[in-house]
C-alpha cells in the first residue's frame, strides 16, 4: 500500500512538472519616455514649420533682388516646385499645381536690411511677419494665430552665422533661439505644448530646413480637458551617420533614441495638404 | 497397441483443454452485465492558453489593460514578464447511466502568474496571479467499451471565476470577475476496471489540451 502511494506521489509530481510550464513570452518593454518623445516631436515640428516659412522668405528675397535677366534662373533653382506670380511686385504668390500655397508680402527694402518686414501666409494658415532685427538676425513674434497648430505665442530668433546675405535658410548656417507655445488637438483632447530652447538649435548649411544639428530644449505639455501636465528635457545631436540621437528625460527617467535624421518630416509643406489635420 | 491408446488419450486432453478455454471465454462475456455506477476521477492537464474559451466577459472585466493609442502623461514604465501556469487540476464526478451515457460535474482550477519588470532596468517591480476556478456539468459519451478499456468524448459548459491579484510597487489591486467556462474533449480513454488510469487528448477548455489522471468506479460490474 505504502509503495503504491509512493508511486502515485512520484507520478503526480512528474505530471505536475509536465503540465506546469511557460505559456507566453515576456512583453516588449514599453517606451517609458514616450510622452516626452511626443512632446519633442510636436515642438520640433512646430519650429520646423517656422524655418520652412523663413526659408521661403529668404528665397523670395533672393528672387526679388536678382537682376531681371537672372530672375528665371533664380525661380528655377530656388522654387523648383512653384510658379511665382505677382500683380504689383509687392505681393507674391507661390503656386503649386494650381494652388496658391504661399502668399508673401515683401517690404520695399531688401529682407537683408535692418528693420525690413516680410510677411508670409501659408494656405489654411494666418500670415506671420518676420523682421530683420540687425546683426544678421531675423525675428518672429506672434500671438493667438492659426498656423499648422493654433499658436498661443511664439518668439523665435534666426541668427545667420555663415553669410551676410543668406540666399536661403537651407544654404546657410543658422542658430535658432526663443520659445513657442501652441495647441494641438489630439484625439478630442486639446493639449497645450510649450517649448523653450535652452541650447540653440543649430542648422548647418546644405541641409533641409528641418534638420538641426544640435540643440536642447525644455518642454511642457498641458491637457486642457483633464488638467494633467508634464515636463521634459530634450537634447539632440546629429550623429556621423545620417542619424539623430535624441536624449529625453521625462518623469525622472532617461532614454536615448536614435532615429533617422529626417524621421518625421518626410512630408512636404509645399503642397496643399492641410496640416491642421496632421496628427502625430 | 498400448502406445496407441496413450497417444489417443493425450490428443483427447489437448482438444478438451482448448474446448474448455473457449467455453470459459463465452462465459466471461455473459457474466459482465452493465449496471449504473458512480465514478470519480482526478486529473492534471496542460494549459496552453490563459483565455480558455473566447471569454468576452473576461475581457470586459479587464478593460483597463486595453491599449489606448493616445497621448498620455503616464506612459507605462513596467511590463509583464513571461507568463507561467501551474497547469490544470480537475476533479470530476460521473454517474454512468448507461453503457454509453454518463452525466456528472467537474470542478477545475488553474493558475497563471507573471512578474512585472521595470522598463528601464528590467528589475522585478511586481507580480500578477490569476486563479481560475470553473464548475460545470458534464456529459460523457462512451463509444467504445470493454471491461478494462474504454474510449469516450465529453463536453461541459458552466461558469468560472477569475481571482486576479496584481502588485506593482506599493500598489495592490484585487479583482474578481466571472466568465463562461467549460471543456470539450474529443478523445479520452480509461485503462483499468475499478481503479483506472485516464487520459485525454484533443481537449479544449479549462482542463487543458492533454490531461492524465486516476479514477475509481464504484460497483461498476455485476457478476451473474
Coordinates of N, CA and C in Angstrom, one line a residue, chain A residues 92-264:
Chain A
X92 N 3.5 88.4 -53.5 CA 4.0 87.4 -54.4 C 3.2 86.1 -54.0
X93 N 2.9 85.4 -55.1 CA 2.1 84.1 -54.9 C 3.0 82.9 -55.4
X94 N 3.1 81.9 -54.5 CA 3.9 80.7 -54.9 C 2.8 79.7 -55.2
X95 N 2.8 79.3 -56.5 CA 1.7 78.4 -56.9 C 2.2 77.0 -57.3
X96 N 1.6 76.0 -56.7 CA 2.0 74.6 -56.9 C 0.7 73.9 -57.4
X97 N 0.7 73.3 -58.6 CA -0.4 72.6 -59.1 C -1.7 73.4 -59.1
X98 N -1.6 74.6 -59.4 CA -2.8 75.5 -59.4 C -3.2 76.0 -58.1
X99 N -2.6 75.6 -57.0 CA -3.0 76.1 -55.7 C -2.0 77.1 -55.2
X100 N -2.5 78.2 -54.6 CA -1.6 79.2 -54.1 C -1.2 78.7 -52.7
X101 N 0.0 78.2 -52.6 CA 0.4 77.6 -51.3 C 0.9 78.7 -50.4
X102 N 1.7 79.6 -50.9 CA 2.2 80.7 -50.1 C 1.9 82.0 -50.7
X103 N 1.6 83.0 -49.8 CA 1.4 84.4 -50.3 C 2.4 85.2 -49.4
X104 N 3.3 85.9 -50.1 CA 4.3 86.7 -49.5 C 4.2 88.2 -49.7
X105 N 4.2 88.9 -48.7 CA 4.2 90.4 -48.8 C 5.6 90.9 -48.5
X106 N 6.2 91.5 -49.5 CA 7.6 92.0 -49.3 C 7.6 93.4 -48.9
X107 N 8.7 93.8 -48.2 CA 8.9 95.2 -47.9 C 9.4 95.9 -49.1
X108 N 9.5 97.2 -49.0 CA 10.2 98.0 -50.0 C 11.7 97.8 -49.9
X109 N 12.1 97.4 -48.7 CA 13.5 97.2 -48.5 C 13.9 95.8 -48.7
X110 N 15.1 95.5 -49.0 CA 15.6 94.1 -49.1 C 15.4 93.5 -47.7
X111 N 15.2 92.2 -47.7 CA 15.0 91.4 -46.4 C 16.2 91.4 -45.6
X112 N 17.4 91.7 -46.3 CA 18.6 91.6 -45.5 C 18.9 93.0 -44.8
X113 N 18.1 94.0 -45.0 CA 18.4 95.2 -44.4 C 17.6 95.3 -43.0
X114 N 18.2 96.1 -42.1 CA 17.7 96.2 -40.7 C 16.3 96.8 -40.8
X115 N 15.4 96.3 -40.1 CA 14.0 96.8 -40.0 C 13.1 96.3 -41.1
X116 N 13.6 95.6 -42.0 CA 12.6 95.2 -43.1 C 11.7 94.1 -42.5
X117 N 10.5 94.1 -43.0 CA 9.5 93.1 -42.5 C 8.8 92.4 -43.7
X118 N 8.9 91.1 -43.8 CA 8.2 90.4 -44.8 C 7.2 89.5 -44.1
X119 N 6.0 89.4 -44.7 CA 5.0 88.5 -44.1 C 4.8 87.4 -45.1
X120 N 4.4 86.2 -44.5 CA 4.1 85.1 -45.3 C 2.9 84.4 -44.8
X121 N 2.1 83.9 -45.7 CA 0.9 83.2 -45.3 C 0.8 81.9 -46.1
X122 N 0.8 80.8 -45.3 CA 0.6 79.5 -46.0 C -0.8 79.2 -46.1
X123 N -1.2 78.5 -47.1 CA -2.6 78.0 -47.3 C -3.1 77.5 -46.0
X124 N -4.3 77.8 -45.7 CA -5.0 77.4 -44.5 C -4.6 78.1 -43.2
X125 N -3.5 78.9 -43.3 CA -2.9 79.5 -42.1 C -3.0 81.0 -42.1
X126 N -2.9 81.6 -40.9 CA -2.8 83.1 -40.8 C -1.4 83.5 -41.2
X127 N -1.3 84.8 -41.7 CA 0.0 85.3 -42.1 C 0.9 85.6 -40.8
X128 N 2.2 85.4 -41.0 CA 3.0 85.9 -39.9 C 4.2 86.7 -40.4
X129 N 4.7 87.6 -39.6 CA 5.7 88.5 -40.0 C 7.1 88.2 -39.5
X130 N 8.1 88.2 -40.4 CA 9.5 88.1 -40.0 C 10.1 89.4 -40.1
X131 N 10.9 89.8 -39.1 CA 11.5 91.1 -39.1 C 13.0 91.0 -39.0
X132 N 13.7 91.8 -39.8 CA 15.2 91.8 -39.6 C 15.5 92.7 -38.5
X133 N 16.2 92.2 -37.5 CA 16.5 93.0 -36.3 C 18.0 93.4 -36.2
X134 N 18.7 93.2 -37.3 CA 20.1 93.6 -37.3 C 21.0 92.4 -36.9
X135 N 22.3 92.6 -37.2 CA 23.3 91.6 -36.9 C 23.0 90.2 -37.5
X136 N 22.4 90.4 -38.7 CA 22.1 89.1 -39.5 C 21.1 88.2 -38.7
X137 N 20.2 88.9 -38.1 CA 19.2 88.2 -37.3 C 17.8 88.5 -37.6
X138 N 16.9 87.6 -37.7 CA 15.5 87.8 -38.0 C 14.7 87.3 -36.9
X139 N 13.5 87.9 -36.7 CA 12.8 87.5 -35.5 C 11.3 87.4 -35.9
X140 N 10.6 86.5 -35.2 CA 9.1 86.5 -35.3 C 8.5 86.6 -34.0
X141 N 7.5 87.3 -33.9 CA 6.7 87.4 -32.6 C 5.2 87.3 -33.0
X142 N 4.6 86.2 -32.6 CA 3.2 86.0 -32.9 C 2.4 85.7 -31.7
X143 N 1.1 86.0 -31.8 CA 0.2 85.7 -30.7 C -1.1 85.3 -31.2
X144 N -1.7 84.2 -30.7 CA -3.1 83.9 -31.0 C -3.4 83.8 -32.5
X145 N -2.7 83.1 -33.2 CA -3.0 82.9 -34.6 C -3.0 81.4 -34.9
X146 N -3.5 81.1 -36.1 CA -3.5 79.7 -36.5 C -2.5 79.5 -37.6
X147 N -1.6 78.6 -37.3 CA -0.7 78.1 -38.3 C -1.0 76.6 -38.5
X148 N -0.1 75.7 -38.6 CA -0.5 74.3 -38.7 C -1.0 73.9 -37.3
X149 N -0.6 74.5 -36.3 CA -1.2 74.4 -34.9 C -1.8 75.7 -34.5
X150 N -2.6 75.8 -33.5 CA -3.1 77.1 -33.0 C -2.0 77.6 -32.1
X151 N -1.4 78.8 -32.6 CA -0.3 79.3 -31.8 C -0.8 80.3 -30.7
X152 N -0.3 80.0 -29.5 CA -0.7 80.9 -28.4 C 0.3 82.1 -28.4
X153 N 1.6 81.8 -28.5 CA 2.6 82.8 -28.5 C 3.9 82.2 -29.0
X154 N 4.6 82.9 -29.9 CA 5.9 82.4 -30.4 C 6.8 83.6 -30.5
X155 N 8.0 83.4 -30.0 CA 9.1 84.3 -30.2 C 10.3 83.6 -30.6
X156 N 10.7 83.7 -31.8 CA 11.9 82.9 -32.3 C 12.9 83.9 -33.0
X157 N 14.2 83.6 -32.8 CA 15.2 84.4 -33.5 C 16.0 83.5 -34.3
X158 N 16.2 83.9 -35.6 CA 17.0 83.1 -36.5 C 18.3 84.0 -36.8
X159 N 19.4 83.4 -36.3 CA 20.6 84.2 -36.5 C 21.6 83.5 -37.4
X160 N 21.8 84.2 -38.6 CA 22.7 83.5 -39.6 C 24.2 83.7 -39.2
X161 N 24.9 82.7 -39.2 CA 26.3 82.7 -38.7 C 27.3 82.5 -39.9
X162 N 26.8 82.3 -41.1 CA 27.7 82.0 -42.2 C 27.8 83.1 -43.3
X163 N 26.6 83.6 -43.7 CA 26.6 84.5 -44.8 C 26.1 85.9 -44.3
X164 N 26.5 86.9 -45.0 CA 26.0 88.2 -44.7 C 24.6 88.4 -45.2
X165 N 24.4 87.8 -46.4 CA 23.0 87.9 -47.0 C 22.7 86.4 -47.4
X166 N 22.1 85.7 -46.5 CA 21.8 84.3 -46.9 C 20.8 84.2 -48.0
X167 N 21.0 83.3 -48.9 CA 20.1 83.2 -50.1 C 18.9 82.3 -49.7
X168 N 19.1 81.4 -48.8 CA 18.0 80.6 -48.3 C 18.4 80.1 -46.9
X169 N 17.4 79.6 -46.2 CA 17.7 79.0 -44.9 C 18.6 77.7 -45.1
X170 N 18.3 77.0 -46.1 CA 18.9 75.7 -46.3 C 20.4 75.8 -46.7
X171 N 20.7 77.0 -47.3 CA 22.1 77.1 -47.8 C 23.0 77.9 -46.8
X172 N 22.6 78.1 -45.6 CA 23.4 78.9 -44.7 C 23.3 78.3 -43.3
X173 N 24.3 78.7 -42.4 CA 24.3 78.2 -41.0 C 23.4 79.1 -40.2
X174 N 22.6 78.6 -39.4 CA 21.7 79.4 -38.5 C 21.7 78.9 -37.1
X175 N 21.5 79.8 -36.2 CA 21.2 79.4 -34.8 C 19.8 79.9 -34.5
X176 N 19.0 79.0 -34.0 CA 17.6 79.4 -33.6 C 17.4 79.4 -32.1
X177 N 16.9 80.5 -31.6 CA 16.7 80.6 -30.1 C 15.3 81.1 -29.9
X178 N 14.8 81.0 -28.7 CA 13.5 81.5 -28.3 C 12.6 80.5 -27.8
X179 N 11.3 80.8 -27.9 CA 10.3 79.8 -27.4 C 9.0 79.9 -28.2
X180 N 8.2 78.8 -28.0 CA 7.0 78.8 -28.7 C 5.9 78.0 -27.9
X181 N 4.7 78.4 -28.0 CA 3.6 77.8 -27.2 C 2.4 77.6 -28.2
X182 N 1.9 76.4 -28.3 CA 0.9 76.2 -29.2 C 0.0 75.1 -28.7
X183 N -1.2 74.9 -29.4 CA -2.2 73.9 -29.0 C -2.3 72.9 -30.2
X184 N -2.4 71.7 -29.8 CA -2.6 70.6 -30.7 C -3.9 69.9 -30.3
X185 N -4.8 69.6 -31.3 CA -5.9 68.8 -31.0 C -5.5 67.3 -31.1
X186 N -5.6 66.6 -30.1 CA -5.1 65.2 -30.1 C -6.2 64.3 -29.6
X187 N -6.9 63.6 -30.5 CA -7.9 62.6 -30.1 C -8.9 63.3 -29.1
X188 N -9.5 64.4 -29.6 CA -10.5 65.1 -28.8 C -10.0 65.8 -27.6
X189 N -8.7 65.8 -27.4 CA -8.2 66.5 -26.3 C -7.4 67.7 -26.9
X190 N -7.5 68.8 -26.2 CA -6.6 69.9 -26.6 C -5.4 69.9 -25.7
X191 N -4.3 69.8 -26.3 CA -3.1 69.8 -25.5 C -2.2 71.0 -25.8
X192 N -1.9 71.8 -24.8 CA -1.0 72.9 -25.0 C 0.4 72.5 -24.8
X193 N 1.2 72.8 -25.8 CA 2.7 72.5 -25.7 C 3.5 73.8 -25.6
X194 N 4.5 73.8 -24.8 CA 5.4 74.9 -24.9 C 6.8 74.4 -25.0
X195 N 7.6 75.1 -25.7 CA 9.0 74.7 -25.9 C 9.9 75.9 -25.7
X196 N 10.8 75.8 -24.8 CA 11.8 76.9 -24.6 C 13.2 76.3 -24.9
X197 N 13.8 77.0 -25.9 CA 15.1 76.5 -26.4 C 16.2 76.9 -25.4
X198 N 16.8 75.9 -24.8 CA 17.9 76.2 -23.8 C 19.3 76.1 -24.4
X199 N 19.4 75.4 -25.5 CA 20.7 75.4 -26.2 C 20.3 75.6 -27.7
X200 N 20.8 76.6 -28.4 CA 20.2 77.0 -29.7 C 20.3 75.8 -30.7
X201 N 19.2 75.8 -31.4 CA 19.1 74.7 -32.5 C 20.0 75.2 -33.6
X202 N 21.0 74.4 -33.9 CA 22.0 74.8 -34.9 C 21.6 74.1 -36.2
X203 N 21.4 74.9 -37.2 CA 21.2 74.4 -38.5 C 22.4 74.6 -39.4
X204 N 22.9 73.6 -40.0 CA 24.1 73.7 -40.9 C 23.7 73.8 -42.3
X205 N 24.5 74.6 -43.1 CA 24.2 74.8 -44.5 C 24.1 73.5 -45.2
X206 N 23.4 73.5 -46.3 CA 23.2 72.4 -47.2 C 22.5 71.2 -46.6
X207 N 21.6 71.6 -45.7 CA 20.8 70.5 -45.1 C 19.3 71.0 -45.1
X208 N 18.4 70.1 -45.0 CA 17.0 70.5 -45.0 C 16.6 71.5 -43.9
X209 N 15.6 72.3 -44.2 CA 15.2 73.3 -43.2 C 14.7 72.7 -41.9
X210 N 14.5 71.4 -41.9 CA 14.0 70.7 -40.7 C 15.1 70.0 -40.0
X211 N 16.3 70.0 -40.5 CA 17.4 69.3 -39.9 C 18.3 70.2 -39.0
X212 N 18.2 70.0 -37.8 CA 19.1 70.7 -36.8 C 20.1 69.8 -36.3
X213 N 21.3 70.4 -36.3 CA 22.5 69.5 -35.9 C 22.6 69.2 -34.5
X214 N 22.3 70.2 -33.7 CA 22.5 70.1 -32.2 C 21.5 71.1 -31.5
X215 N 21.1 70.8 -30.3 CA 20.3 71.7 -29.6 C 19.6 71.0 -28.4
X216 N 19.0 71.9 -27.6 CA 18.3 71.3 -26.4 C 17.2 72.2 -26.0
X217 N 16.2 71.7 -25.4 CA 15.0 72.5 -25.0 C 14.3 71.9 -23.8
X218 N 13.5 72.8 -23.2 CA 12.7 72.4 -22.1 C 11.2 72.4 -22.6
X219 N 10.5 71.3 -22.4 CA 9.2 71.2 -23.0 C 8.1 71.0 -21.9
X220 N 7.0 71.6 -22.1 CA 5.9 71.5 -21.2 C 4.7 71.1 -22.0
X221 N 3.8 70.3 -21.4 CA 2.5 69.9 -22.0 C 1.4 70.0 -21.0
X222 N 0.3 70.4 -21.4 CA -0.8 70.6 -20.5 C -2.1 70.2 -21.2
X223 N -2.8 69.3 -20.6 CA -4.1 68.8 -21.2 C -5.2 69.7 -20.7
X224 N -5.8 70.5 -21.7 CA -6.8 71.5 -21.3 C -8.1 70.8 -20.7
X225 N -8.3 69.6 -21.0 CA -9.5 68.9 -20.5 C -9.3 68.2 -19.2
X226 N -8.2 67.4 -19.1 CA -8.0 66.7 -17.9 C -7.2 67.4 -16.9
X227 N -6.6 68.5 -17.3 CA -5.7 69.3 -16.5 C -4.4 68.6 -16.1
X228 N -4.1 67.5 -16.7 CA -2.8 66.9 -16.5 C -1.7 67.7 -17.1
X229 N -0.5 67.5 -16.6 CA 0.6 68.2 -17.2 C 1.9 67.4 -17.0
X230 N 2.8 67.7 -17.9 CA 4.1 67.0 -17.8 C 5.2 67.9 -18.3
X231 N 6.4 67.6 -18.0 CA 7.6 68.4 -18.5 C 8.7 67.4 -18.9
X232 N 9.5 67.9 -19.8 CA 10.5 67.1 -20.5 C 11.7 67.9 -20.7
X233 N 12.9 67.3 -20.6 CA 14.1 67.9 -21.1 C 14.6 67.1 -22.3
X234 N 14.8 67.8 -23.3 CA 15.2 67.1 -24.6 C 16.5 67.7 -25.1
X235 N 17.4 66.8 -25.6 CA 18.7 67.2 -26.1 C 19.0 66.3 -27.3
X236 N 19.4 66.9 -28.4 CA 19.7 66.1 -29.6 C 21.0 66.5 -30.3
X237 N 21.5 65.6 -31.0 CA 22.6 65.9 -31.9 C 22.6 65.0 -33.1
X238 N 23.2 65.5 -34.1 CA 23.3 64.6 -35.3 C 24.5 63.7 -35.2
X239 N 24.4 62.5 -35.5 CA 25.5 61.5 -35.5 C 26.3 61.6 -36.8
X240 N 27.4 61.0 -36.8 CA 28.2 61.0 -38.0 C 27.5 60.3 -39.2
X241 N 26.7 59.3 -38.8 CA 25.9 58.7 -39.9 C 24.7 59.6 -40.1
X242 N 23.8 59.3 -40.9 CA 22.6 60.1 -41.2 C 21.5 59.8 -40.2
X243 N 21.9 59.9 -38.9 CA 21.0 59.6 -37.8 C 21.1 60.7 -36.8
X244 N 20.1 60.7 -36.0 CA 20.0 61.8 -35.0 C 19.8 61.1 -33.6
X245 N 20.5 61.6 -32.6 CA 20.4 61.0 -31.3 C 19.6 62.0 -30.4
X246 N 18.5 61.5 -29.8 CA 17.7 62.4 -29.0 C 17.6 61.8 -27.6
X247 N 18.1 62.6 -26.7 CA 18.0 62.2 -25.3 C 16.8 62.9 -24.6
X248 N 15.9 62.0 -24.0 CA 14.7 62.5 -23.4 C 14.7 62.2 -21.9
X249 N 14.4 63.2 -21.1 CA 14.2 63.0 -19.7 C 12.8 63.3 -19.4
X250 N 12.0 62.3 -19.0 CA 10.6 62.5 -18.6 C 10.3 61.8 -17.3
X251 N 9.7 62.4 -16.4 CA 9.4 61.8 -15.1 C 10.6 61.2 -14.4
X252 N 11.7 61.9 -14.5 CA 13.0 61.4 -13.9 C 13.5 60.1 -14.6
X253 N 13.0 59.8 -15.7 CA 13.5 58.6 -16.4 C 14.1 59.1 -17.7
X254 N 15.2 58.5 -18.1 CA 16.0 58.9 -19.3 C 16.0 57.8 -20.3
X255 N 15.9 58.3 -21.5 CA 16.0 57.3 -22.6 C 16.6 58.1 -23.8
X256 N 17.5 57.4 -24.5 CA 18.1 58.0 -25.7 C 17.6 57.2 -27.0
X257 N 17.0 58.0 -27.9 CA 16.5 57.4 -29.1 C 17.5 57.7 -30.2
X258 N 17.7 56.8 -31.1 CA 18.5 57.0 -32.3 C 17.5 56.9 -33.5
X259 N 17.4 57.9 -34.2 CA 16.3 57.9 -35.3 C 16.9 58.4 -36.6
X260 N 16.3 58.2 -37.7 CA 16.7 58.7 -39.0 C 16.7 60.2 -38.9
X261 N 17.6 60.9 -39.5 CA 17.8 62.3 -39.4 C 16.5 63.1 -39.7
X262 N 15.8 62.7 -40.7 CA 14.6 63.4 -41.1 C 13.4 62.5 -40.8
X263 N 13.4 61.9 -39.7 CA 12.5 60.8 -39.4 C 11.0 61.2 -39.6
X264 N 10.7 62.3 -39.1 CA 9.2 62.6 -39.1 C 8.9 63.8 -40.0

